[in-house]
Amino acid sequence: MSGFGIYVHWPFCAAKCPYCDFNSHVRTRIDETGWVEAIGRELEWTAAKQGDARPIVETIFFGGGTPSLLQGASVARTLDAIARLWRTANDLEVTLEANPASADAARFADYRAAGVNRLSLGVQALNDKDLKLLGRLHDVAEAKAALNLAMTTFARVSLDLIYARPAQTVAEWRAELREALAFETEHLSLYQLTIEPATPFYGLHKSGTLKIPDEELAAELFEVTQELTASAGRPAYEISNHARPGAEARHNLLYWRYGSYAGVGPGAHGRLDVGGTRVATQSEKLPERWREKVRRDGHGMVETSEVSRGDAAHEHLLMNLRLTEGIDLAAYRARWGTAPSEERIAALREDGLVAVNGERLSATPRGRLLLNRVIAALSD
Ligand SMILES: C[S@@+](CC[C@H](N)C(=O)[O-])C[C@H]1O[C@@H](n2cnc3c(N)ncnc32)[C@H](O)[C@@H]1O
Ligand code: SF4
């Protein structure tokens, strides 16, 4: 099977970016010790829910929000709590998401000493005009300094960029992506800008003030991304994720291979395998309400429900098809007793959206860009 990982959500940021709809909040004063204690209680609740048959933890991911606002001691306490509650793998992967505006050498060294062995840095753009437009608190010089610091501190580094930005041309993106690739990080997450409801960008886009590339240009930018990353030895292994082969994010692979994971912290969700059933967990999103619930009930979960076999099979298909490697239909059939029909696969194949190699079904790059269409066509 695909292993077990733990996601820890830190819901605070120094400022809210106008495009972002992640569960992230700006607060003037944060009682960090109290929040970290509450995360510890939710970890205890999760371990108790799994009972004696607790799986070995293979990956841990501190996401956010901005987990790099945390002190090293808080990360260490959380990792200690996990090690007390679960057995951890010898090659445990521990990732922390960092924002260049909160990167400093002493803090990075503390994270490494605490056990973080992979850093994911939110660079977003390599020109000052767009960093401003994206509402970021850092400039290019700070982003590059943070990247260099990350690469001298951690064995494994990933960087995030957002492309298909307003007024971005193919030539500009080529130059910027080349510059990013020259850092030779083993991993890059390259996201097309999406306009999310209830963000300032949504209103600006609706009123016509903020124009983003049309579908055709966005597809061209996606193709350029595939081409440049592949020729730099960092091919796509998922829609937006690129790595040197062997350096994929194991935590994210676990989601996409439909492994099981716990999610703790405000708004985190999880998929636990308890006594042969898949249990979905979803915790309260608003940090203060989440914390009050943890104080009262020992956890902040607002939903823990069994995932029906039909829904689980659908999720499995959806997650696997995000990956370049696609889905092993024989294993899928053995697990769920069903698989997409040959006629449906053939129709998508004719449209150039999927490829078949023995028992492996995968979406082509164009199919990954139109994944909702592919999934809808493969399902009922
Ligand atoms: C939780 S953030 C990463 C860590 C840190 N908070 C930061 O922003 O630097 C996750 C990533 O999602 C991406 N992201 C967030 N909102 C997005 C949007 N609307 N469109 C495209 N990418 C987005 C950004 O690249 C961001 O780095
Ligand atoms: S720093 Fe990251 S999580 Fe926070 S608002 Fe910006 S993109 Fe969202």
PDB file of N, CA, C and O and ligand atoms in Angstrom, residues 9-26 63-67 69 97-100 122 124 134-137 160 162, ligand 2:
ATOM      1  N   HIS A   9      -1.372  21.621  10.011  1.00  0.00           N
ATOM      2  CA  HIS A   9      -1.704  22.920   9.416  1.00  0.00           C
ATOM      3  C   HIS A   9      -1.448  24.057  10.396  1.00  0.00           C
ATOM      4  O   HIS A   9      -2.022  24.091  11.487  1.00  0.00           O
ATOM      5  N   TRP A  10      -0.591  25.017   9.994  1.00  0.00           N
ATOM      6  CA  TRP A  10      -0.371  26.229  10.779  1.00  0.00           C
ATOM      7  C   TRP A  10      -1.118  27.355  10.070  1.00  0.00           C
ATOM      8  O   TRP A  10      -0.758  27.740   8.952  1.00  0.00           O
ATOM      9  N   PRO A  11      -2.177  27.907  10.687  1.00  0.00           N
ATOM     10  CA  PRO A  11      -3.128  28.729   9.923  1.00  0.00           C
ATOM     11  C   PRO A  11      -2.840  30.219   9.873  1.00  0.00           C
ATOM     12  O   PRO A  11      -3.705  30.987   9.471  1.00  0.00           O
ATOM     13  N   PHE A  12      -1.637  30.630  10.298  1.00  0.00           N
ATOM     14  CA  PHE A  12      -1.383  32.076  10.368  1.00  0.00           C
ATOM     15  C   PHE A  12      -0.385  32.548   9.315  1.00  0.00           C
ATOM     16  O   PHE A  12       0.545  31.826   8.952  1.00  0.00           O
ATOM     17  N   CYS A  13      -0.598  33.797   8.863  1.00  0.00           N
ATOM     18  CA  CYS A  13       0.318  34.437   7.910  1.00  0.00           C
ATOM     19  C   CYS A  13       0.554  35.869   8.372  1.00  0.00           C
ATOM     20  O   CYS A  13      -0.274  36.447   9.062  1.00  0.00           O
ATOM     21  N   ALA A  14       1.674  36.441   7.938  1.00  0.00           N
ATOM     22  CA  ALA A  14       1.981  37.830   8.294  1.00  0.00           C
ATOM     23  C   ALA A  14       1.061  38.790   7.530  1.00  0.00           C
ATOM     24  O   ALA A  14       0.750  39.876   8.003  1.00  0.00           O
ATOM     25  N   ALA A  15       0.635  38.390   6.330  1.00  0.00           N
ATOM     26  CA  ALA A  15      -0.312  39.191   5.543  1.00  0.00           C
ATOM     27  C   ALA A  15      -1.062  38.227   4.642  1.00  0.00           C
ATOM     28  O   ALA A  15      -0.559  37.143   4.338  1.00  0.00           O
ATOM     29  N   LYS A  16      -2.262  38.616   4.228  1.00  0.00           N
ATOM     30  CA  LYS A  16      -3.036  37.708   3.375  1.00  0.00           C
ATOM     31  C   LYS A  16      -2.813  38.100   1.909  1.00  0.00           C
ATOM     32  O   LYS A  16      -3.049  39.256   1.522  1.00  0.00           O
ATOM     33  N   CYS A  17      -2.361  37.171   1.086  1.00  0.00           N
ATOM     34  CA  CYS A  17      -2.155  37.449  -0.330  1.00  0.00           C
ATOM     35  C   CYS A  17      -3.517  37.516  -1.039  1.00  0.00           C
ATOM     36  O   CYS A  17      -4.395  36.694  -0.744  1.00  0.00           O
ATOM     37  N   PRO A  18      -3.687  38.437  -1.961  1.00  0.00           N
ATOM     38  CA  PRO A  18      -5.031  38.692  -2.524  1.00  0.00           C
ATOM     39  C   PRO A  18      -5.582  37.586  -3.428  1.00  0.00           C
ATOM     40  O   PRO A  18      -6.744  37.631  -3.801  1.00  0.00           O
ATOM     41  N   TYR A  19      -4.750  36.601  -3.774  1.00  0.00           N
ATOM     42  CA  TYR A  19      -5.209  35.506  -4.637  1.00  0.00           C
ATOM     43  C   TYR A  19      -5.518  34.238  -3.836  1.00  0.00           C
ATOM     44  O   TYR A  19      -6.034  33.265  -4.360  1.00  0.00           O
ATOM     45  N   CYS A  20      -5.186  34.249  -2.533  1.00  0.00           N
ATOM     46  CA  CYS A  20      -5.110  32.988  -1.786  1.00  0.00           C
ATOM     47  C   CYS A  20      -6.404  32.652  -1.053  1.00  0.00           C
ATOM     48  O   CYS A  20      -6.941  33.486  -0.328  1.00  0.00           O
ATOM     49  N   ASP A  21      -6.905  31.432  -1.241  1.00  0.00           N
ATOM     50  CA  ASP A  21      -8.083  31.016  -0.467  1.00  0.00           C
ATOM     51  C   ASP A  21      -7.757  29.845   0.465  1.00  0.00           C
ATOM     52  O   ASP A  21      -8.629  29.097   0.879  1.00  0.00           O
ATOM     53  N   PHE A  22      -6.472  29.712   0.788  1.00  0.00           N
ATOM     54  CA  PHE A  22      -6.095  28.705   1.788  1.00  0.00           C
ATOM     55  C   PHE A  22      -6.636  29.139   3.147  1.00  0.00           C
ATOM     56  O   PHE A  22      -6.964  30.305   3.355  1.00  0.00           O
ATOM     57  N   ASN A  23      -6.703  28.222   4.088  1.00  0.00           N
ATOM     58  CA  ASN A  23      -7.183  28.562   5.416  1.00  0.00           C
ATOM     59  C   ASN A  23      -6.060  29.281   6.170  1.00  0.00           C
ATOM     60  O   ASN A  23      -5.367  28.690   6.995  1.00  0.00           O
ATOM     61  N   SER A  24      -5.889  30.555   5.848  1.00  0.00           N
ATOM     62  CA  SER A  24      -4.803  31.324   6.449  1.00  0.00           C
ATOM     63  C   SER A  24      -5.348  32.639   6.979  1.00  0.00           C
ATOM     64  O   SER A  24      -6.195  33.271   6.338  1.00  0.00           O
ATOM     65  N   HIS A  25      -4.867  33.038   8.139  1.00  0.00           N
ATOM     66  CA  HIS A  25      -5.432  34.183   8.852  1.00  0.00           C
ATOM     67  C   HIS A  25      -4.325  35.057   9.419  1.00  0.00           C
ATOM     68  O   HIS A  25      -3.263  34.551   9.796  1.00  0.00           O
ATOM     69  N   VAL A  26      -4.620  36.352   9.480  1.00  0.00           N
ATOM     70  CA  VAL A  26      -3.649  37.290  10.045  1.00  0.00           C
ATOM     71  C   VAL A  26      -4.123  37.664  11.454  1.00  0.00           C
ATOM     72  O   VAL A  26      -5.281  38.036  11.630  1.00  0.00           O
ATOM     73  N   GLY A  63       2.244  22.513   6.757  1.00  0.00           N
ATOM     74  CA  GLY A  63       1.761  23.395   5.699  1.00  0.00           C
ATOM     75  C   GLY A  63       0.950  24.534   6.284  1.00  0.00           C
ATOM     76  O   GLY A  63       0.704  24.600   7.489  1.00  0.00           O
ATOM     77  N   GLY A  64       0.533  25.446   5.394  1.00  0.00           N
ATOM     78  CA  GLY A  64      -0.185  26.581   5.974  1.00  0.00           C
ATOM     79  C   GLY A  64      -1.039  27.316   4.982  1.00  0.00           C
ATOM     80  O   GLY A  64      -1.394  26.764   3.945  1.00  0.00           O
ATOM     81  N   GLY A  65      -1.291  28.576   5.293  1.00  0.00           N
ATOM     82  CA  GLY A  65      -0.604  29.404   6.262  1.00  0.00           C
ATOM     83  C   GLY A  65       0.926  29.457   6.036  1.00  0.00           C
ATOM     84  O   GLY A  65       1.428  29.079   4.996  1.00  0.00           O
ATOM     85  N   THR A  66       1.566  29.977   7.027  1.00  0.00           N
ATOM     86  CA  THR A  66       3.017  30.133   6.955  1.00  0.00           C
ATOM     87  C   THR A  66       3.691  29.464   8.146  1.00  0.00           C
ATOM     88  O   THR A  66       3.945  30.110   9.172  1.00  0.00           O
ATOM     89  N   PRO A  67       3.993  28.176   8.035  1.00  0.00           N
ATOM     90  CA  PRO A  67       4.627  27.475   9.162  1.00  0.00           C
ATOM     91  C   PRO A  67       6.010  28.033   9.505  1.00  0.00           C
ATOM     92  O   PRO A  67       6.484  27.826  10.622  1.00  0.00           O
ATOM     93  N   LEU A  69       6.624  30.837  10.275  1.00  0.00           N
ATOM     94  CA  LEU A  69       6.498  31.814  11.361  1.00  0.00           C
ATOM     95  C   LEU A  69       6.721  31.121  12.707  1.00  0.00           C
ATOM     96  O   LEU A  69       6.890  31.772  13.731  1.00  0.00           O
ATOM     97  N   GLU A  97       6.812  24.224   4.941  1.00  0.00           N
ATOM     98  CA  GLU A  97       6.614  25.290   3.954  1.00  0.00           C
ATOM     99  C   GLU A  97       7.116  26.602   4.534  1.00  0.00           C
ATOM    100  O   GLU A  97       6.752  26.965   5.653  1.00  0.00           O
ATOM    101  N   ALA A  98       7.923  27.302   3.758  1.00  0.00           N
ATOM    102  CA  ALA A  98       8.490  28.548   4.264  1.00  0.00           C
ATOM    103  C   ALA A  98       8.202  29.691   3.300  1.00  0.00           C
ATOM    104  O   ALA A  98       8.085  29.500   2.086  1.00  0.00           O
ATOM    105  N   ASN A  99       8.103  30.861   3.881  1.00  0.00           N
ATOM    106  CA  ASN A  99       7.860  32.065   3.122  1.00  0.00           C
ATOM    107  C   ASN A  99       9.156  32.878   3.163  1.00  0.00           C
ATOM    108  O   ASN A  99       9.727  33.051   4.239  1.00  0.00           O
ATOM    109  N   PRO A 100       9.654  33.357   2.013  1.00  0.00           N
ATOM    110  CA  PRO A 100      10.946  34.079   2.014  1.00  0.00           C
ATOM    111  C   PRO A 100      10.983  35.243   2.995  1.00  0.00           C
ATOM    112  O   PRO A 100      12.037  35.589   3.527  1.00  0.00           O
ATOM    113  N   GLY A 122       8.072  29.384  -0.813  1.00  0.00           N
ATOM    114  CA  GLY A 122       7.070  30.081  -1.646  1.00  0.00           C
ATOM    115  C   GLY A 122       7.644  31.306  -2.335  1.00  0.00           C
ATOM    116  O   GLY A 122       7.434  32.426  -1.907  1.00  0.00           O
ATOM    117  N   GLN A 124       7.110  32.297  -5.658  1.00  0.00           N
ATOM    118  CA  GLN A 124       5.950  32.820  -6.426  1.00  0.00           C
ATOM    119  C   GLN A 124       6.300  33.569  -7.713  1.00  0.00           C
ATOM    120  O   GLN A 124       5.645  33.382  -8.727  1.00  0.00           O
ATOM    121  N   LEU A 134       1.171  40.372  -6.598  1.00  0.00           N
ATOM    122  CA  LEU A 134       0.683  39.214  -5.847  1.00  0.00           C
ATOM    123  C   LEU A 134       0.574  39.514  -4.346  1.00  0.00           C
ATOM    124  O   LEU A 134       0.197  38.648  -3.564  1.00  0.00           O
ATOM    125  N   GLY A 135       0.935  40.739  -3.975  1.00  0.00           N
ATOM    126  CA  GLY A 135       0.790  41.142  -2.568  1.00  0.00           C
ATOM    127  C   GLY A 135       1.816  40.498  -1.657  1.00  0.00           C
ATOM    128  O   GLY A 135       1.600  40.379  -0.447  1.00  0.00           O
ATOM    129  N   ARG A 136       2.948  40.078  -2.225  1.00  0.00           N
ATOM    130  CA  ARG A 136       3.940  39.392  -1.394  1.00  0.00           C
ATOM    131  C   ARG A 136       4.753  40.385  -0.574  1.00  0.00           C
ATOM    132  O   ARG A 136       4.950  41.532  -0.987  1.00  0.00           O
ATOM    133  N   LEU A 137       5.246  39.923   0.559  1.00  0.00           N
ATOM    134  CA  LEU A 137       6.019  40.801   1.442  1.00  0.00           C
ATOM    135  C   LEU A 137       7.505  40.790   1.089  1.00  0.00           C
ATOM    136  O   LEU A 137       8.272  41.542   1.659  1.00  0.00           O
ATOM    137  N   ASP A 160       8.195  27.150  -5.010  1.00  0.00           N
ATOM    138  CA  ASP A 160       6.876  27.354  -5.614  1.00  0.00           C
ATOM    139  C   ASP A 160       6.909  28.613  -6.475  1.00  0.00           C
ATOM    140  O   ASP A 160       7.430  29.641  -6.041  1.00  0.00           O
ATOM    141  N   ILE A 162       4.102  30.866  -9.140  1.00  0.00           N
ATOM    142  CA  ILE A 162       2.771  30.979  -9.743  1.00  0.00           C
ATOM    143  C   ILE A 162       2.961  31.592 -11.132  1.00  0.00           C
ATOM    144  O   ILE A 162       3.636  32.621 -11.257  1.00  0.00           O
TER     145      ILE A 162
HETATM  146  S1  SF4 B   2       1.549  33.607   2.540  1.00  0.00           S
HETATM  147 FE1  SF4 B   2       0.873  31.674   1.524  1.00  0.00          FE
HETATM  148  S2  SF4 B   2      -0.833  30.868   2.762  1.00  0.00           S
HETATM  149 FE2  SF4 B   2      -0.443  33.005   3.433  1.00  0.00          FE
HETATM  150  S3  SF4 B   2      -1.913  34.175   2.279  1.00  0.00           S
HETATM  151 FE3  SF4 B   2      -0.024  34.160   1.083  1.00  0.00          FE
HETATM  152  S4  SF4 B   2      -0.174  32.339  -0.324  1.00  0.00           S
HETATM  153 FE4  SF4 B   2      -1.765  32.168   1.262  1.00  0.00          FE
END
